[in-house]
Each structure stands twice: as structure tokens, then as C-alpha cells.
Amino acid sequence: MNFPHAILLVGILLGLASCSDSATKKNSTAEGEKKISFPKDFLIGVSSSAYQIEGAYNEDGKGESNWDKFSNTPGKVRINGNIAADHYRLYKSDVLLLKKLGVKSYRFSVSWSRIYPDGTGKINPKGLAFYKDLVKLLKANDIEPIVTLFHWDLPQKLEDKGGWANRETAVAFETYASTKFKELGSDVTWWTTFNEPWVTCFMGYWLGKYAPGIQDLPTALQCTHTILLAHGLAVKAIRRINPKAKIGITLDLQMAIPADPHNPGDIKAAEIVNNSHHAWFADPIFFGKYPQDIVDLYKSEKVKLPDIRTGDMEIISQPVDYLGLNFYNTETFKMAVDKGWWPYKVESVADEKSLFEDKSVDASGLLTLLKYLDAKYSHTKILITENGCGNEDYVNHKGEVNDEIRIEYIYKHLEMCRKAMNEGVNLIGYTNWSFLDDYEWGTFGRMGLVYVNFKTQERIVKKSGYWFAKCIKENDFRLE
Ligand code: NOJ
């Protein structure tokens, strides 16, 4: 593997965008004055995940997760998520903050090891109670919960048995998911099985940068298949338990585009990145098969493919109610001159000039992506489950956080949402990443609409948060 390329690509594909790094930088619009509005039932809100905000990593009967272990192993990451934003303790006042933000929906994830400390077997009643109360409070405040079942933190006991490379983990997931479906019952309509499974598998089992820190491509590929199987089993389970529920999966879709749209080599490079990345998950779900070009590529590079058993693809391709989309940026690719990023043989073409000289936000990649998904996946409903940016936010002498650039970033992406809807894309919602500043998988990050002082756990609604609340209230999104 050509590691520098892999790292560059991974940074891009993870969506580690700062506010000004979005997409290509050309054509910054002067359309900010225009009013945008959304249908009444548009799921507009904010997003978070358990490991990134909850803390309380070993309290009230919670079991160890692979991220607890990984982040507390010296040399793996800079900071652990043991306390994070202390949300497990502060959730009641955090719901009041959500109310202040005026959101109609709140996407959060459940920590599996809080429910099943060992991954399967005995249930921890305090873990169940926590999420039940959170959902109750959200409903009481007219906030629609969107619950993700898995956002990267696997019970360590399951990791010890091979984690997502072990087919049995899919069965354990089905049990855990069914427990959640039953316990939260009709209070939760919107469910997401997995968040960004590419990251779980490739960052965790191939590049080893995330938990559990393994470096083996066939193991990562086996992980993809187990996760898809687990997804399909959960979809089947919810149809039995709560037929009214809506369920989907969230993929990271940092759309690869050809460096030169007329160059066949560049077109192929972008296809390889897209097909090995999000289509590797979406195609089995929507079409019942893995992308053939990538299967062929792995075969030609002698990479062992996952163990696919009779009936698996049928389970995996259960109809879903929507596709969850995490979008941060687009990136351009070409075929590598030399070896490139093994086994894909592509390389990323960073536009350094635009990265360092032009700080304007261009969100047009989102429109391109939404139209591409709409056409490819038969006009499926799409829910934007993440979109946002990191910024060097600070509290000024007045005690305020003036994150103007985030306002512009969000506005411009919402503008693309509106355009896509006008052009017929079936977009049903947008949850911004993120609700709170949080633990960004190795360090603290400032992507929130609410600032968090990680020493005192004080929260301050940022300027972007007040702007978002006003826009939602008036259903009138505009730049001032
Ligand atoms: C995607 C991930 O789902 C989320 O956990 C992460 O914090 C954001 N990207 C920002 O990096």
C-alpha cells in the first residue's frame, strides 16, 4: 500500500472538512439573500453519537467498548473519550439546549455496551432506562428522535471474538437491535442501522487508525459483509416488531469526481473510489450484489473476498425506507501514474491553490451527489444525517462564539438541498453535524452548534446555533 496516498484519501473520505475546505472552491455564490424554506415534515435538526458525547464510559453497568479500549491504549490516539461532553450526566439540560436550537429532529446513537455490557446475554436495565428517558424528553419537547444503532463503538467482548470479521456478531446485533425496537416501541419511528460502515471496516480493520486497530484488508472486507448482513437482519426484525417504523443506513458519501471529466482514466478512477467506498454498501442493499468492477479488482490483486453464503444477499437487500447520507466534501481523482493507492491504483488530486488561497464555501458537490444518488438508487428517499464543519471557534470577551463561517457553510448546503428537491430529489431531512462540540475520535473537535468547554462542561450556543433556531422557527433560511 502506498501509505501517504491512503492517508490523504482517508482524510478526504472521512469528511474531515473545515468550514472552508468544502468541495471545490470555485463559483462561490452571491445568492445568500435568497429565502429558502422546507416542507412542514422536513426532518431538520442536529446530530451526535454516543461515544463522542456521552462519557460515563464505565458507569451504571456499562460494559467496555472497543473504543474505550482503543482510546485508553497508550500510543493509539491523543485523547480518550472517557468523559467527552459528559452528556450521560447532562442529558436533561442538553435536551433543553436542543429545544433552544429549535430543532425538529435529533439524531443520536445508542451505545451497545450500555445495553448489553458483554455484547449479548444479560441486559443492563440502567442503560435501557437512559435511552428511554432521553426519548421521552425529546418527544415531550416535540423533537423527533432518529436513532442510530451502531456508530463505531462495539462491545469489547465481541471484539475479542473477532468483532465484525466474525459472522456471529451479525446475530448479536440482531438481538441488540430487536431489544431496542421493542423497548423504545412506537416512540421511535426513525431508525438507522449503521453509521459509515466504511470507516468501521477500513479504518478499523485495514488501516488500523481506529478501533480495533487491525491492519488487514481481507478482514476489513469480511467486516463489510458481516455489517451488511447485520443490517439486513435488523431490517427484517423491525418489519416484524414495528411495521410503522422507518429504517435506513447511513453511508459516508464524499463523492469522488474525475479530475478531468472528459478523461476516461480519470472517470474510471472516480468510479473505483465511489464503487469501493459507498457503492460497496449501497449496491448490495439496493441491487443485491457487490459492484462487479470492484470484485474483479480485488480478484486481480489477489485480495481474499468475504465469505458470502447462500441467502445472504437476500437478507442484505431487504427494502429500506431511506438512504442516510453523510456529506462533507467532494474530491477529485485520477488513475495513479505509479502504483497509487493499493489495490485501487488511484490518486487524489488536491487543488492546493484553492485550499490555501480561496476560503469561500462552495457546496455544489452536494447537489451533484444528491442527483447521482437519486438516479442510481431509483429515486429513494434520502436523509442527510451529517453535514457540517470544524472551525477554530473561541469564546470572545463578551462570552460569545461568533462562527460566521459555519452559518455560511450550512446555508449554502441547505441551498443545495432546496435545489435538489426542486429538481425532484426525494430529500426528507437534514441533520447538522453536530449538536455539541465533541470527541472527534482521538481529539476534541469544534463542529457543534453549541460550544463545549471540555474542562468545565459549560455549554454556549454559538452564533450559528441562534441563526439555525431562527431560520427553523420562521421556516426562512437566509444569510443576513
Ligand atoms: C462522520 C462521523 O460519522 C462522525 O462521527 C464524525 O465526527 C464526523 N464525520 C466529523 O468528522
Coordinates of C-alpha atoms and ligand atoms in Angstrom, one line a residue:
M1 CA 0.0 0.0 0.0
N2 CA 1.2 3.5 -0.8
F3 CA 0.5 4.9 2.7
P4 CA 0.8 8.6 2.0
H5 CA -1.9 8.3 -0.6
A6 CA -4.0 6.2 1.7
I7 CA -3.8 8.8 4.4
L8 CA -4.7 11.6 2.1
L9 CA -7.6 9.7 0.8
V10 CA -8.8 8.7 4.2
G11 CA -8.8 12.3 5.4
I12 CA -11.0 13.1 2.5
L13 CA -13.3 10.2 2.8
L14 CA -13.8 10.6 6.5
G15 CA -15.1 14.1 5.8
L16 CA -12.6 15.9 7.9
A17 CA -13.6 19.2 6.3
S18 CA -13.0 22.5 7.9
C19 CA -15.6 25.1 7.1
S20 CA -13.6 26.5 4.2
D21 CA -12.4 23.1 2.8
S22 CA -15.8 22.1 1.3
A23 CA -15.8 20.7 -2.2
T24 CA -14.1 22.7 -4.9
K25 CA -13.7 26.4 -4.1
K26 CA -14.8 27.9 -7.4
N27 CA -18.1 29.6 -8.0
S28 CA -18.8 30.9 -4.6
T29 CA -22.3 32.1 -4.9
A30 CA -23.7 35.6 -4.1
E31 CA -27.1 34.1 -3.6
G32 CA -27.1 34.4 0.1
E33 CA -30.0 36.9 0.3
K34 CA -32.5 34.4 -1.2
K35 CA -35.0 32.9 1.1
I36 CA -35.2 29.1 1.4
S37 CA -37.9 27.1 3.0
F38 CA -38.7 23.4 3.5
P39 CA -41.9 21.3 3.8
K40 CA -43.5 21.1 7.2
D41 CA -42.4 17.5 7.8
F42 CA -38.8 18.0 6.7
L43 CA -36.7 16.4 9.4
I44 CA -34.4 19.4 10.2
G45 CA -32.2 19.1 13.2
V46 CA -28.8 18.2 14.6
S47 CA -26.8 15.0 15.0
S48 CA -24.5 13.3 17.6
S49 CA -23.1 9.9 18.5
A50 CA -22.9 8.1 21.8
Y51 CA -19.1 7.6 22.1
Q52 CA -18.5 11.2 21.0
I53 CA -20.6 12.9 23.7
E54 CA -21.8 10.6 26.4
G55 CA -18.7 9.9 28.5
A56 CA -19.5 7.8 31.6
Y57 CA -17.6 5.1 29.9
N58 CA -17.7 2.7 32.9
E59 CA -20.8 3.9 34.9
D60 CA -24.1 2.4 35.7
G61 CA -23.2 -1.1 34.5
K62 CA -21.9 -0.1 31.0
G63 CA -19.5 -2.7 29.5
E64 CA -16.3 -1.8 27.8
S65 CA -16.4 -1.0 24.1
N66 CA -13.7 -1.3 21.6
W67 CA -13.3 2.5 21.5
D68 CA -12.9 2.5 25.3
K69 CA -10.1 0.0 25.0
F70 CA -8.5 1.6 21.9
S71 CA -8.6 5.2 23.2
N72 CA -7.1 4.1 26.5
T73 CA -4.3 2.1 25.0
P74 CA -1.1 4.3 25.0
G75 CA 0.1 5.3 21.6
K76 CA -3.2 4.8 19.8
V77 CA -4.8 8.3 20.0
R78 CA -4.1 11.6 21.8
I79 CA -7.1 11.7 24.0
N80 CA -9.7 9.2 25.2
G81 CA -13.5 9.6 25.2
N82 CA -14.0 8.6 28.8
I83 CA -15.7 11.9 29.7
A84 CA -16.2 13.5 26.2
A85 CA -19.0 16.1 26.6
D86 CA -20.4 14.4 29.7
H87 CA -23.8 14.1 28.1
Y88 CA -24.8 10.9 30.0
R89 CA -24.8 13.1 33.1
L90 CA -26.1 16.3 31.5
Y91 CA -28.7 14.9 29.1
K92 CA -31.7 16.6 30.7
S93 CA -30.2 20.1 30.3
D94 CA -28.9 19.1 26.8
V95 CA -32.4 18.4 25.7
L96 CA -33.3 21.9 26.8
L97 CA -30.5 23.1 24.6
L98 CA -32.0 21.2 21.7
K99 CA -35.2 22.9 22.4
K100 CA -33.4 26.2 22.3
L101 CA -31.9 25.3 18.9
G102 CA -35.5 24.8 17.7
V103 CA -34.7 21.5 16.0
K104 CA -37.5 19.3 14.8
S105 CA -35.3 16.2 14.8
Y106 CA -32.3 14.9 16.8
R107 CA -30.1 12.1 15.6
F108 CA -28.2 10.2 18.2
S109 CA -26.7 6.8 18.6
V110 CA -27.1 4.1 21.3
S111 CA -24.0 2.7 23.0
W112 CA -24.4 -1.1 22.5
S113 CA -22.3 -1.9 25.6
R114 CA -24.5 0.3 27.7
I115 CA -27.4 -2.0 26.8
Y116 CA -25.6 -5.3 26.6
P117 CA -22.3 -4.9 28.6
D118 CA -21.0 -8.2 27.1
G119 CA -22.5 -7.6 23.6
T120 CA -25.1 -10.3 24.2
G121 CA -26.7 -12.1 27.1
K122 CA -27.6 -10.1 30.1
I123 CA -29.3 -6.7 29.7
N124 CA -28.2 -3.6 31.7
P125 CA -31.5 -2.0 32.9
K126 CA -29.9 1.3 33.6
G127 CA -28.6 1.6 30.1
L128 CA -32.1 0.9 28.7
A129 CA -33.6 3.4 31.2
F130 CA -31.2 6.2 30.0
Y131 CA -32.3 6.0 26.4
K132 CA -35.9 5.6 27.3
D133 CA -35.8 8.8 29.3
L134 CA -33.9 10.6 26.6
V135 CA -36.5 9.6 24.0
K136 CA -39.4 10.5 26.4
L137 CA -37.9 14.0 26.9
L138 CA -37.4 14.5 23.2
K139 CA -40.9 13.6 22.5
A140 CA -42.2 15.9 25.3
N141 CA -40.4 18.7 23.6
D142 CA -41.7 17.9 20.1
I143 CA -38.3 16.7 18.8
E144 CA -38.4 13.6 16.6
P145 CA -35.7 11.1 17.6
I146 CA -33.6 9.5 14.8
V147 CA -31.8 6.6 16.5
T148 CA -28.6 5.1 15.1
L149 CA -27.9 1.6 16.4
F150 CA -24.2 1.5 15.7
H151 CA -21.9 4.4 15.5
W152 CA -18.5 2.7 15.7
D153 CA -18.4 1.5 19.4
L154 CA -18.6 -2.3 19.6
P155 CA -18.7 -4.1 22.9
Q156 CA -15.1 -5.2 23.5
K157 CA -16.3 -8.8 24.4
L158 CA -17.5 -9.1 20.8
E159 CA -14.3 -7.6 19.5
D160 CA -12.4 -10.2 21.4
K161 CA -14.2 -12.8 19.4
G162 CA -13.2 -11.3 16.1
G163 CA -15.5 -8.3 16.0
W164 CA -17.1 -7.5 12.7
A165 CA -14.9 -10.1 11.0
N166 CA -16.9 -12.8 12.9
R167 CA -20.2 -13.6 11.4
E168 CA -21.7 -14.3 14.8
T169 CA -21.5 -10.5 15.5
A170 CA -24.4 -10.0 13.0
V171 CA -26.6 -12.3 15.1
A172 CA -25.7 -10.5 18.3
F173 CA -26.5 -7.2 16.5
E174 CA -29.9 -8.6 15.5
T175 CA -30.7 -9.4 19.2
Y176 CA -29.5 -6.0 20.4
A177 CA -31.4 -4.1 17.6
S178 CA -34.6 -6.1 18.4
T179 CA -34.3 -5.2 22.1
K180 CA -34.1 -1.5 21.2
F181 CA -37.0 -1.8 18.7
K182 CA -39.1 -3.4 21.4
E183 CA -38.1 -1.2 24.3
L184 CA -38.4 2.1 22.5
G185 CA -41.5 0.9 20.8
S186 CA -43.7 3.4 19.0
D187 CA -41.8 6.4 20.5
V188 CA -39.2 6.0 17.8
T189 CA -40.2 6.0 14.1
W190 CA -36.8 6.7 12.6
W191 CA -34.0 4.2 12.9
T192 CA -30.6 3.9 11.3
T193 CA -28.8 0.6 11.4
F194 CA -25.2 1.7 10.8
N195 CA -23.2 4.9 10.6
E196 CA -20.5 5.0 8.0
P197 CA -19.7 1.3 7.9
W198 CA -16.7 2.0 5.5
V199 CA -15.0 3.7 8.4
T200 CA -15.7 0.9 10.9
C201 CA -14.2 -1.7 8.5
F202 CA -11.5 0.1 6.6
M203 CA -10.2 2.5 9.3
G204 CA -10.6 -0.2 12.0
Y205 CA -9.5 -3.4 10.3
W206 CA -7.4 -2.3 7.3
L207 CA -5.6 1.0 8.1
G208 CA -5.8 0.4 11.8
K209 CA -6.2 4.0 12.6
Y210 CA -9.5 3.5 14.5
A211 CA -10.6 0.8 16.9
P212 CA -9.7 -2.1 17.0
G213 CA -6.5 -1.1 15.2
I214 CA -6.1 -4.1 12.9
Q215 CA -4.3 -3.8 9.5
D216 CA -5.6 -6.5 7.1
L217 CA -7.6 -5.8 4.0
P218 CA -9.4 -9.2 3.8
T219 CA -10.5 -8.8 7.4
A220 CA -11.9 -5.4 6.5
L221 CA -13.8 -6.9 3.6
Q222 CA -15.2 -9.6 5.8
C223 CA -16.3 -6.8 8.2
T224 CA -18.2 -5.2 5.3
H225 CA -20.2 -8.3 4.7
T226 CA -21.0 -9.0 8.3
I227 CA -22.2 -5.5 8.8
L228 CA -24.4 -5.7 5.7
L229 CA -25.8 -9.0 7.0
A230 CA -26.4 -7.4 10.4
H231 CA -28.1 -4.5 8.7
G232 CA -30.4 -6.9 6.7
L233 CA -31.3 -8.9 9.8
A234 CA -32.2 -5.7 11.7
V235 CA -34.4 -4.5 8.9
K236 CA -36.2 -7.9 8.9
A237 CA -36.6 -7.6 12.6
I238 CA -38.2 -4.2 12.6
R239 CA -40.7 -5.2 10.0
R240 CA -41.9 -7.8 12.4
I241 CA -41.7 -5.7 15.6
N242 CA -42.9 -2.3 14.4
P243 CA -44.2 -2.2 10.8
K244 CA -44.8 1.5 11.0
A245 CA -41.1 2.3 11.7
K246 CA -38.8 3.7 9.1
I247 CA -35.3 2.3 8.7
G248 CA -32.2 3.0 6.7
I249 CA -28.4 3.0 6.8
T250 CA -26.1 6.0 6.8
L251 CA -23.1 6.0 4.4
D252 CA -20.3 8.4 4.1
L253 CA -20.6 9.8 0.6
Q254 CA -17.7 12.2 0.0
M255 CA -18.4 11.9 -3.7
A256 CA -15.3 11.3 -5.9
I257 CA -15.3 13.2 -9.1
P258 CA -12.9 12.8 -12.1
A259 CA -10.0 15.3 -12.2
D260 CA -10.9 15.9 -15.8
P261 CA -14.5 14.9 -16.6
H262 CA -13.5 14.1 -20.2
N263 CA -10.6 11.9 -19.4
P264 CA -11.6 8.2 -19.4
G265 CA -8.8 7.4 -17.0
D266 CA -10.0 10.0 -14.5
I267 CA -13.6 8.9 -14.9
K268 CA -12.5 5.3 -14.1
A269 CA -10.6 6.5 -11.1
A270 CA -13.6 8.3 -9.6
E271 CA -15.7 5.2 -10.3
I272 CA -13.3 3.0 -8.5
V273 CA -13.3 5.2 -5.4
N274 CA -17.1 5.6 -5.4
N275 CA -17.7 1.9 -6.1
S276 CA -15.3 0.6 -3.5
H277 CA -16.5 3.1 -1.0
H278 CA -20.2 3.8 -0.7
A279 CA -21.5 1.6 -3.6
W280 CA -19.8 -1.4 -1.9
F281 CA -22.5 -1.0 0.8
A282 CA -25.4 0.6 -1.2
D283 CA -25.4 -1.7 -4.2
P284 CA -25.8 -4.9 -2.1
I285 CA -28.7 -3.2 -0.3
F286 CA -30.4 -1.8 -3.4
F287 CA -29.4 -4.3 -6.1
G288 CA -28.5 -7.4 -4.1
K289 CA -24.9 -7.6 -5.4
Y290 CA -21.5 -6.1 -4.8
P291 CA -20.1 -3.8 -7.5
Q292 CA -18.6 -6.2 -10.1
D293 CA -15.7 -3.9 -11.1
I294 CA -14.5 -3.9 -7.5
V295 CA -15.0 -7.6 -7.1
D296 CA -12.9 -8.1 -10.2
L297 CA -10.3 -5.6 -9.0
Y298 CA -9.9 -7.5 -5.7
K299 CA -9.6 -10.8 -7.5
S300 CA -7.0 -9.4 -9.9
E301 CA -5.0 -8.2 -6.9
K302 CA -5.5 -11.5 -5.1
V303 CA -7.3 -10.0 -2.2
K304 CA -9.4 -12.6 -0.4
L305 CA -13.1 -11.7 -0.8
P306 CA -15.7 -12.1 2.0
D307 CA -17.4 -15.4 2.8
I308 CA -20.8 -14.9 1.2
R309 CA -23.2 -17.7 2.0
T310 CA -26.4 -18.8 0.3
G311 CA -29.3 -16.5 1.2
D312 CA -27.0 -13.7 2.5
M313 CA -27.7 -11.3 -0.4
E314 CA -31.4 -11.8 0.0
I315 CA -31.2 -10.8 3.7
I316 CA -29.0 -7.8 2.8
S317 CA -31.2 -6.5 0.1
Q318 CA -34.4 -6.0 2.2
P319 CA -36.0 -2.8 1.1
V320 CA -35.1 0.2 3.2
D321 CA -37.2 3.3 3.8
Y322 CA -34.4 5.8 3.1
L323 CA -30.7 6.2 2.5
G324 CA -28.8 8.2 5.1
L325 CA -26.1 10.4 3.7
N326 CA -23.2 12.0 5.5
F327 CA -21.7 14.7 3.2
Y328 CA -18.8 17.0 3.9
N329 CA -17.0 17.5 0.6
T330 CA -16.1 16.2 -2.8
E331 CA -12.7 15.3 -4.1
T332 CA -11.1 14.8 -7.5
F333 CA -9.3 11.6 -8.6
K334 CA -7.1 10.3 -11.4
M335 CA -5.5 6.9 -12.1
A336 CA -2.1 6.8 -10.5
V337 CA 0.9 7.1 -12.7
D338 CA 2.9 4.8 -10.5
K339 CA 1.4 2.3 -8.1
G340 CA -1.0 4.6 -6.4
W341 CA -3.3 3.6 -3.6
W342 CA -3.2 -0.2 -3.5
P343 CA -5.2 -2.1 -4.5
Y344 CA -7.2 0.7 -6.2
K345 CA -4.3 2.3 -8.1
V346 CA -5.9 5.8 -8.0
E347 CA -4.6 9.0 -6.5
S348 CA -6.3 12.1 -5.1
V349 CA -5.6 15.4 -6.8
A350 CA -5.7 18.1 -4.2
D351 CA -6.3 21.6 -5.5
E352 CA -3.7 23.2 -3.3
K353 CA -4.3 26.7 -4.7
S354 CA -8.0 26.6 -3.7
L355 CA -7.3 25.0 -0.4
F356 CA -4.9 27.7 0.7
E357 CA -6.0 30.8 -1.2
D358 CA -9.7 30.8 -1.6
K359 CA -11.6 30.3 1.6
S360 CA -15.1 30.6 0.2
V361 CA -17.6 27.8 0.6
D362 CA -18.9 26.0 -2.4
A363 CA -21.5 23.4 -1.7
S364 CA -22.3 22.5 -5.3
G365 CA -20.9 19.0 -4.8
L366 CA -23.9 18.2 -2.6
L367 CA -26.3 18.9 -5.5
T368 CA -24.2 16.7 -7.8
L369 CA -24.2 13.9 -5.3
L370 CA -27.9 14.1 -4.5
K371 CA -28.8 13.9 -8.2
Y372 CA -26.4 11.0 -8.7
L373 CA -27.9 9.0 -5.8
D374 CA -31.4 9.8 -6.9
A375 CA -30.7 8.5 -10.4
K376 CA -28.7 5.5 -9.3
Y377 CA -30.8 4.3 -6.4
S378 CA -34.3 4.6 -8.0
H379 CA -35.4 7.8 -6.5
T380 CA -35.0 6.5 -3.0
K381 CA -35.8 8.8 -0.1
I382 CA -32.6 10.5 1.2
L383 CA -32.0 11.8 4.7
I384 CA -28.8 13.9 5.2
T385 CA -27.7 12.6 8.5
E386 CA -24.5 14.6 8.7
N387 CA -23.1 17.8 7.2
G388 CA -21.0 20.4 9.0
C389 CA -17.6 21.8 9.5
G390 CA -14.9 22.2 12.1
N391 CA -13.7 25.7 12.9
E392 CA -11.3 27.3 15.3
D393 CA -14.1 28.5 17.5
Y394 CA -13.3 30.5 20.6
V395 CA -15.3 32.4 23.3
N396 CA -14.8 36.1 22.9
H397 CA -14.6 38.8 25.7
K398 CA -18.4 39.0 25.6
G399 CA -18.7 35.3 26.2
E400 CA -20.0 34.7 22.7
V401 CA -18.9 32.4 19.9
N402 CA -19.1 34.1 16.5
D403 CA -18.8 31.3 14.0
E404 CA -20.0 33.2 10.9
I405 CA -18.3 30.8 8.5
R406 CA -20.4 27.9 9.8
I407 CA -23.6 29.9 9.1
E408 CA -22.4 30.3 5.5
Y409 CA -21.5 26.7 5.3
I410 CA -24.8 25.5 6.5
Y411 CA -26.8 27.9 4.4
K412 CA -25.0 27.0 1.2
H413 CA -25.6 23.3 1.8
L414 CA -29.3 23.9 2.6
E415 CA -29.5 25.9 -0.6
M416 CA -28.3 22.8 -2.5
C417 CA -30.8 20.7 -0.6
R418 CA -33.6 23.0 -1.8
K419 CA -32.3 23.0 -5.4
A420 CA -32.1 19.2 -5.4
M421 CA -35.7 19.0 -4.0
N422 CA -36.9 21.4 -6.7
E423 CA -35.3 19.1 -9.3
G424 CA -37.2 16.1 -7.9
V425 CA -34.8 14.5 -5.4
N426 CA -36.7 12.9 -2.6
L427 CA -34.9 14.5 0.2
I428 CA -36.7 14.2 3.6
G429 CA -34.4 15.9 6.0
Y430 CA -31.1 17.4 7.1
T431 CA -29.4 16.9 10.5
N432 CA -26.4 19.0 11.0
W433 CA -23.1 17.7 12.4
S434 CA -23.1 18.4 15.2
F435 CA -25.2 19.3 18.2
L436 CA -22.3 19.7 20.6
D437 CA -18.6 20.1 20.2
D438 CA -17.5 16.6 20.8
Y439 CA -14.9 13.9 20.9
E440 CA -13.6 13.6 17.4
W441 CA -12.1 10.1 17.5
G442 CA -8.8 10.9 19.0
T443 CA -9.1 14.5 19.8
F444 CA -11.7 17.1 20.7
G445 CA -13.5 18.8 17.9
R446 CA -15.4 22.0 17.4
M447 CA -18.1 21.1 14.9
G448 CA -21.0 21.9 17.1
L449 CA -23.7 24.5 17.0
V450 CA -23.1 24.5 20.8
Y451 CA -19.7 25.2 22.2
V452 CA -18.4 22.9 24.9
N453 CA -15.7 23.8 27.4
F454 CA -14.2 20.4 27.9
K455 CA -12.7 21.3 31.3
T456 CA -15.9 22.7 32.9
Q457 CA -18.5 21.2 30.6
E458 CA -20.1 24.6 30.2
R459 CA -22.2 25.0 27.1
I460 CA -22.5 28.1 25.0
V461 CA -24.9 28.3 22.0
K462 CA -22.8 29.6 19.1
K463 CA -24.0 32.3 16.7
S464 CA -24.7 29.5 14.2
G465 CA -27.0 27.9 16.7
Y466 CA -29.0 31.0 17.2
W467 CA -29.2 31.5 13.4
F468 CA -30.3 27.9 12.9
A469 CA -33.0 28.3 15.5
K470 CA -34.4 31.5 14.0
C471 CA -34.4 30.0 10.5
I472 CA -36.2 26.9 11.6
K473 CA -38.8 28.8 13.6
E474 CA -39.6 31.1 10.6
N475 CA -39.0 28.4 8.0
D476 CA -37.0 31.1 6.3
F477 CA -33.3 30.3 5.8
R478 CA -31.2 33.2 4.6
L479 CA -27.9 34.9 5.2
E480 CA -28.1 38.3 6.7
Ligands
NOJ1 C1 -18.5 11.4 10.3 C2 -18.7 10.6 11.6 O1 -19.9 9.9 11.5 C3 -18.7 11.4 12.8 O2 -18.6 10.5 13.9 C4 -17.6 12.4 12.8 O3 -17.5 13.1 14.0 C5 -17.8 13.3 11.6 N1 -17.7 12.6 10.4 C6 -16.8 14.5 11.5 O4 -15.5 14.1 11.4

